[in-house]
Coordinates of C-alpha atoms and ligand atoms in Angstrom, one line a residue:
Chain A
M8 CA 74.3 67.9 60.9
R9 CA 73.1 67.2 64.3
A10 CA 69.9 68.6 66.3
P11 CA 71.2 71.3 68.5
I12 CA 70.9 69.2 72.3
L13 CA 68.8 72.8 73.8
V14 CA 66.0 71.5 70.5
P15 CA 64.7 69.5 72.6
T16 CA 64.0 71.9 75.7
V17 CA 63.1 74.5 74.3
L18 CA 59.8 71.9 72.0
R19 CA 58.9 71.6 76.1
N20 CA 59.0 74.5 76.8
L21 CA 57.3 76.4 74.1
V22 CA 53.5 74.2 75.7
R23 CA 54.4 75.3 79.7
K24 CA 52.9 78.6 81.3
P25 CA 55.8 81.2 81.4
A26 CA 56.9 81.9 84.7
T27 CA 56.5 85.7 85.1
N28 CA 55.2 87.4 87.2
L29 CA 53.1 90.2 86.0
F30 CA 53.7 93.3 88.0
P31 CA 52.7 95.8 88.6
K32 CA 48.3 94.5 87.1
T33 CA 50.2 91.1 90.0
E34 CA 51.2 91.6 93.2
P35 CA 55.3 92.1 93.6
V36 CA 57.0 89.2 94.6
P37 CA 57.3 88.9 98.4
V38 CA 59.8 89.8 100.3
P39 CA 61.8 87.7 103.0
E40 CA 61.3 88.3 106.4
N41 CA 64.3 90.2 107.2
F42 CA 64.3 92.1 104.4
R43 CA 65.9 95.9 104.2
G44 CA 63.6 98.5 102.7
Q45 CA 63.5 102.0 103.1
L46 CA 65.3 103.3 106.8
K47 CA 62.3 104.4 109.3
Y48 CA 63.0 107.1 112.4
N49 CA 61.3 107.8 115.2
V50 CA 62.4 111.5 116.5
D51 CA 61.0 110.5 119.7
K52 CA 62.8 106.9 120.7
C53 CA 66.1 109.5 119.5
V54 CA 68.8 109.9 122.8
G55 CA 71.0 111.9 119.9
C56 CA 74.1 109.7 120.6
R57 CA 75.3 110.0 117.2
M58 CA 76.3 107.1 116.9
C59 CA 74.0 107.0 113.4
V60 CA 75.9 109.8 111.8
T61 CA 80.0 107.7 112.6
V62 CA 78.6 104.7 111.1
C63 CA 76.5 105.5 108.2
P64 CA 78.8 104.8 104.8
A65 CA 76.8 107.0 102.6
G66 CA 76.3 110.0 104.4
V67 CA 72.4 110.8 105.4
F68 CA 72.5 112.0 108.2
V69 CA 73.4 115.7 109.5
Y70 CA 73.7 115.8 113.6
L71 CA 71.1 119.4 115.2
P72 CA 73.3 119.5 118.5
D73 CA 70.3 122.4 119.3
I74 CA 68.4 119.6 119.9
R75 CA 70.4 116.7 120.1
K76 CA 68.1 114.6 116.8
V77 CA 69.6 114.0 113.1
A78 CA 68.5 114.9 109.9
L79 CA 68.5 112.1 107.5
W80 CA 68.0 112.6 103.5
T81 CA 67.7 108.5 102.5
G82 CA 67.7 109.3 98.8
R83 CA 70.8 108.4 99.4
C84 CA 71.1 105.6 101.5
V85 CA 73.4 101.8 100.7
Y86 CA 70.4 100.0 102.6
C87 CA 73.2 98.3 104.9
A88 CA 72.1 98.6 108.1
Q89 CA 74.8 99.6 110.3
C90 CA 73.1 102.7 111.4
V91 CA 70.5 100.0 112.6
D92 CA 73.1 97.6 114.0
V93 CA 74.6 100.2 116.4
C94 CA 71.7 102.9 118.1
P95 CA 71.9 102.2 121.3
T96 CA 67.5 102.7 121.7
G97 CA 65.8 101.2 117.8
A98 CA 64.6 104.8 117.0
L99 CA 66.1 103.6 113.1
Q100 CA 64.1 100.3 112.2
M101 CA 64.5 99.1 107.9
S102 CA 61.1 98.7 106.6
D103 CA 60.0 96.6 103.7
E104 CA 59.5 99.6 102.0
F105 CA 60.9 99.1 98.4
L106 CA 58.3 101.1 95.2
L107 CA 60.6 104.1 96.3
A108 CA 60.6 106.1 92.6
S109 CA 60.8 110.1 92.5
Y110 CA 60.2 112.0 90.6
D111 CA 61.8 114.6 92.3
N112 CA 66.1 113.9 95.3
Y113 CA 64.8 115.9 98.0
D114 CA 61.2 114.3 97.4
E115 CA 59.6 114.7 101.8
K116 CA 59.5 110.8 101.7
F117 CA 63.4 110.8 101.7
I118 CA 63.3 113.2 104.4
P119 CA 62.2 111.6 108.1
L120 CA 62.3 114.3 110.4
K121 CA 60.6 116.9 108.6
E122 CA 60.8 121.2 108.8
E123 CA 58.7 121.8 110.6
K124 CA 58.7 119.5 113.2
I125 CA 62.4 120.2 114.5
E126 CA 61.5 123.8 114.5
E127 CA 58.3 122.4 116.8
I128 CA 61.2 120.2 118.8
R129 CA 63.4 123.7 118.6
K130 CA 60.6 125.4 120.5
K131 CA 59.0 122.9 123.0
L132 CA 63.1 122.7 124.3
E133 CA 63.1 126.5 125.1
E134 CA 60.0 126.6 126.5
Q135 CA 60.6 123.9 128.5
K136 CA 63.8 126.1 129.1
K137 CA 62.6 128.5 130.4
A138 CA 59.8 126.5 132.5
K139 CA 62.8 125.1 134.3
E140 CA 64.0 129.3 134.9
K141 CA 60.9 130.5 135.9
A142 CA 61.1 128.1 138.8
K143 CA 64.7 127.9 139.7
A144 CA 63.6 131.8 140.2
E145 CA 61.0 131.3 142.2
K146 CA 62.7 128.7 144.6
A147 CA 65.2 131.4 144.8
K148 CA 62.5 133.6 146.4
T149 CA 61.0 131.6 147.9
E150 CA 64.3 130.4 150.2
K151 CA 65.4 134.6 150.3
K152 CA 61.3 134.9 151.8
G153 CA 61.5 131.4 154.7
S154 CA 65.6 132.7 155.9
K155 CA 64.2 136.1 156.4
Chain B
M23 CA 91.4 61.6 128.8
S24 CA 92.3 60.4 125.0
E25 CA 92.2 63.7 123.3
V26 CA 94.1 65.3 125.3
N27 CA 97.1 62.7 124.4
D28 CA 96.1 63.4 120.7
N29 CA 96.6 66.9 121.6
A30 CA 99.8 66.6 123.9
N31 CA 101.2 63.8 121.1
V32 CA 99.7 66.2 118.1
E33 CA 102.3 69.2 119.8
K34 CA 105.4 67.0 120.0
A35 CA 105.4 65.7 116.4
R36 CA 104.6 69.5 116.1
E37 CA 107.9 69.8 117.8
E38 CA 109.8 67.7 116.6
V39 CA 109.3 67.8 113.0
K40 CA 110.6 72.1 113.3
E41 CA 111.5 72.0 109.5
P42 CA 112.1 76.5 108.1
T43 CA 108.6 76.5 105.9
K44 CA 109.2 77.0 102.6
A45 CA 108.7 81.3 103.9
E46 CA 111.5 81.4 106.2
K47 CA 113.2 79.8 104.0
V48 CA 112.8 82.4 100.8
A49 CA 113.2 85.3 103.3
K50 CA 116.8 82.8 104.5
A51 CA 117.9 83.4 101.1
I52 CA 117.2 86.6 100.6
A53 CA 119.0 87.8 103.9
E54 CA 121.9 86.0 102.4
R55 CA 121.9 87.8 99.5
F56 CA 121.3 91.1 100.5
P57 CA 123.2 91.4 104.6
N58 CA 121.1 95.2 103.3
A59 CA 117.7 94.3 103.7
Q60 CA 116.0 94.2 106.7
V61 CA 113.4 91.0 106.3
E62 CA 111.0 89.5 108.1
V63 CA 108.9 86.9 108.3
K64 CA 104.9 87.0 110.5
T65 CA 102.5 85.4 110.6
N66 CA 99.2 86.5 110.4
K67 CA 95.8 85.5 113.0
W68 CA 95.6 82.7 111.3
G69 CA 98.2 81.1 111.5
R70 CA 99.5 83.0 107.4
E71 CA 103.1 83.3 106.9
R72 CA 104.0 86.7 104.8
V73 CA 107.9 87.6 104.0
W74 CA 108.6 91.5 104.5
V75 CA 111.7 92.8 102.9
R76 CA 112.6 96.7 103.2
I77 CA 115.1 97.1 100.7
D78 CA 116.6 100.4 99.5
R79 CA 117.0 101.1 96.2
E80 CA 119.6 101.3 94.7
S81 CA 119.5 96.9 94.8
Y82 CA 115.6 97.3 93.9
R83 CA 116.0 95.9 90.3
E84 CA 118.0 93.6 91.3
L85 CA 116.5 91.4 94.1
M86 CA 113.5 91.6 91.5
R87 CA 116.0 89.8 89.7
F88 CA 117.2 87.9 91.7
I89 CA 113.5 86.6 92.7
K90 CA 113.3 85.7 89.5
T91 CA 115.9 83.9 89.9
L92 CA 114.5 81.7 92.4
D93 CA 111.0 80.4 91.2
G94 CA 111.3 81.7 87.3
E95 CA 107.3 81.6 87.5
A96 CA 107.0 84.0 90.0
H97 CA 103.6 86.2 90.3
Y98 CA 103.6 89.4 90.6
S99 CA 100.2 90.8 91.9
I100 CA 100.3 94.0 92.9
G101 CA 102.4 97.4 93.7
I102 CA 100.8 99.9 96.4
E103 CA 101.5 103.4 96.2
Q104 CA 101.8 105.0 99.8
D105 CA 102.4 108.3 101.5
W106 CA 104.6 107.9 104.1
G107 CA 105.3 111.8 105.8
D108 CA 108.5 112.6 104.4
D109 CA 108.7 108.9 102.2
L110 CA 107.1 108.0 99.4
G111 CA 107.0 103.7 99.3
F112 CA 106.3 101.7 96.1
L113 CA 104.7 97.5 97.8
S114 CA 104.9 94.7 95.7
H115 CA 103.3 91.7 96.0
L116 CA 104.3 88.5 94.3
V117 CA 103.6 85.0 94.9
I118 CA 106.4 82.3 94.5
Y119 CA 106.7 78.7 94.8
Y120 CA 102.7 78.8 94.5
D121 CA 102.8 74.4 93.2
D122 CA 101.7 73.1 96.1
A123 CA 99.8 75.6 99.4
P124 CA 100.8 76.8 100.8
A125 CA 102.2 79.7 98.5
V126 CA 105.1 82.0 99.6
S127 CA 104.0 85.0 99.7
L128 CA 106.5 87.9 99.6
L129 CA 105.9 92.0 100.1
I130 CA 108.7 94.0 98.9
D131 CA 109.2 97.6 100.0
V132 CA 111.0 100.3 98.7
H133 CA 110.5 103.7 99.2
A134 CA 112.3 107.0 98.6
P135 CA 112.4 110.3 99.6
K136 CA 110.0 113.5 98.4
D137 CA 113.1 115.6 97.6
D138 CA 114.0 113.1 95.1
P139 CA 111.4 111.3 94.3
T140 CA 112.8 108.6 92.3
L141 CA 112.7 104.8 91.9
P142 CA 113.8 102.2 89.0
D143 CA 111.4 100.5 86.3
I144 CA 111.2 97.3 87.2
S145 CA 109.2 96.4 84.0
D146 CA 111.2 94.5 81.4
I147 CA 111.1 91.3 85.5
F148 CA 108.3 92.0 85.3
P149 CA 105.6 93.0 82.7
I150 CA 102.5 94.5 84.6
A151 CA 104.0 95.6 87.1
L152 CA 104.3 99.2 84.8
Q153 CA 101.1 99.1 85.2
F154 CA 101.4 99.8 88.9
E155 CA 104.0 101.7 88.6
R156 CA 102.0 104.5 85.8
E157 CA 99.1 104.9 88.4
G158 CA 101.8 105.4 91.3
M159 CA 103.5 109.2 88.9
E160 CA 100.0 109.7 89.3
M161 CA 98.4 108.7 92.1
V162 CA 101.3 109.8 94.5
G163 CA 104.1 111.4 92.2
I164 CA 106.6 108.3 92.1
D165 CA 109.2 109.1 89.2
F166 CA 109.6 105.2 88.2
E167 CA 112.6 105.8 85.4
N168 CA 113.4 104.6 82.4
A169 CA 109.4 103.6 82.8
P170 CA 108.2 102.8 79.3
D171 CA 105.0 104.1 79.1
K172 CA 104.2 107.1 81.0
R173 CA 101.3 107.9 80.4
R174 CA 98.0 108.6 83.4
L175 CA 96.4 105.4 83.6
F176 CA 92.9 106.4 85.7
L177 CA 93.6 110.5 85.9
P178 CA 91.4 112.5 83.3
D179 CA 94.1 113.8 81.0
D180 CA 92.2 117.8 82.2
F181 CA 93.2 116.8 86.2
P182 CA 96.2 119.2 87.3
E183 CA 99.7 118.7 87.1
G184 CA 101.8 118.4 89.8
I185 CA 98.6 117.1 92.1
Y186 CA 98.7 113.9 93.8
P187 CA 95.5 112.5 94.9
L188 CA 96.6 110.1 97.6
R189 CA 99.4 112.4 98.9
L190 CA 98.8 113.6 102.9
D191 CA 100.6 116.7 101.8
D192 CA 100.4 120.1 100.4
K193 CA 100.6 118.1 96.9
G194 CA 98.1 116.4 97.2
V195 CA 93.7 117.7 96.1
P196 CA 93.4 121.4 97.6
E197 CA 90.0 122.3 99.1
E198 CA 88.2 123.4 96.3
M199 CA 88.6 120.4 94.4
V200 CA 86.3 118.4 96.3
H201 CA 82.6 118.7 96.0
N202 CA 79.7 117.2 97.8
A203 CA 76.6 117.2 96.4
G204 CA 74.7 118.5 99.3
H205 CA 72.2 117.5 102.1
P206 CA 69.3 118.3 101.8
Y207 CA 69.2 120.3 105.8
Y208 CA 72.2 122.3 104.4
L209 CA 70.9 123.2 100.5
K210 CA 67.3 124.1 101.8
G211 CA 69.3 126.8 104.5
G212 CA 68.2 124.3 107.1
A213 CA 71.6 125.6 110.0
K214 CA 72.5 128.4 108.2
K215 CA 69.5 130.8 108.0
Ligands
SF4_322 S1 71.5 102.5 106.1 FE1 73.3 102.3 105.8 S2 73.1 104.2 104.7 FE2 71.2 103.8 104.9 S3 71.5 105.3 106.9 FE3 71.5 103.2 107.7 S4 73.9 103.8 107.5 FE4 73.1 105.2 105.9
SF4_323 S1 71.9 106.7 116.8 FE1 70.0 106.2 117.1 S2 69.7 106.7 119.4 FE2 72.1 107.8 118.2 S3 71.8 109.5 117.6 FE3 71.3 108.0 115.2 S4 69.2 107.6 115.5 FE4 70.2 108.7 117.5

């Protein structure tokens, strides 16, 4: 019987160093440039154009009409980066984070825009609105006085 | 300068040898044999020709047999069921004369009205068609007469009778059957508190 042709290869590899990465004892294999890791949302840059809601294939975004921002849940994201490409202000960016295992689907780290922040923006908008109305009313008053 | 000339020559040569392509020959053969069929050769933006045939259901089986006589090696690729509103359609894609490229790509479209959604089965001519017909039966509710196997193919056994997932009308999947895992913004009462 002929020795299988793989035998020399096996013997050679027996004396070589293993070609494995001993994660988590070492750093993971480095990610390449333009790697698509977890999505990051910059709420201050967002202008509420809803483009991301339209292109996302995975239903990550919920549009919040009263504050013109989006509520995200990246637990559902498929890392296609279509929202990043379409966002006109650069409010959405892919990071290089990929170690995202969690015990909870609704973990904080999957929800970039928190409920408290949403409330804060709501309050701020309300105050702005009130201030505007006040200014308007005052302006009207002074104009009345002036015409007298 | 010479490039311009070359291009002109190529154009000229093309015009001179304007023989019917394989696809055009097939289209002609079908149109002659089936005067009732609507036959059209369409060219897409990459120059690929396809022969589209719309046939009535009475001549459908005959046409399929005729394709077998055109090319005994005819390859049945796929059958696609569609809801056209008043009609249900079944579109078969076949490839024939594929010994030398480009092969002739042939699309056979046959419709059945929704109040009588029956079409003849052709799985005795192209055996693989049966799998697509089984899908057509469960997804839009076309009844393929005399099909040797009418069991469901993809839908689970406990899926209700008389509901066809790809129908666009009231026989389609009702609202109550649609589930969504939900978005935390809604689940946590963000929108409707
Ligand atoms: S990367 Fe893709 S899946 Fe993820 S949020 Fe953006 S569009 Fe949606
Ligand atoms: S596409 Fe960008 S700016 Fe527009 S709503 Fe989405 S995140 Fe905001």
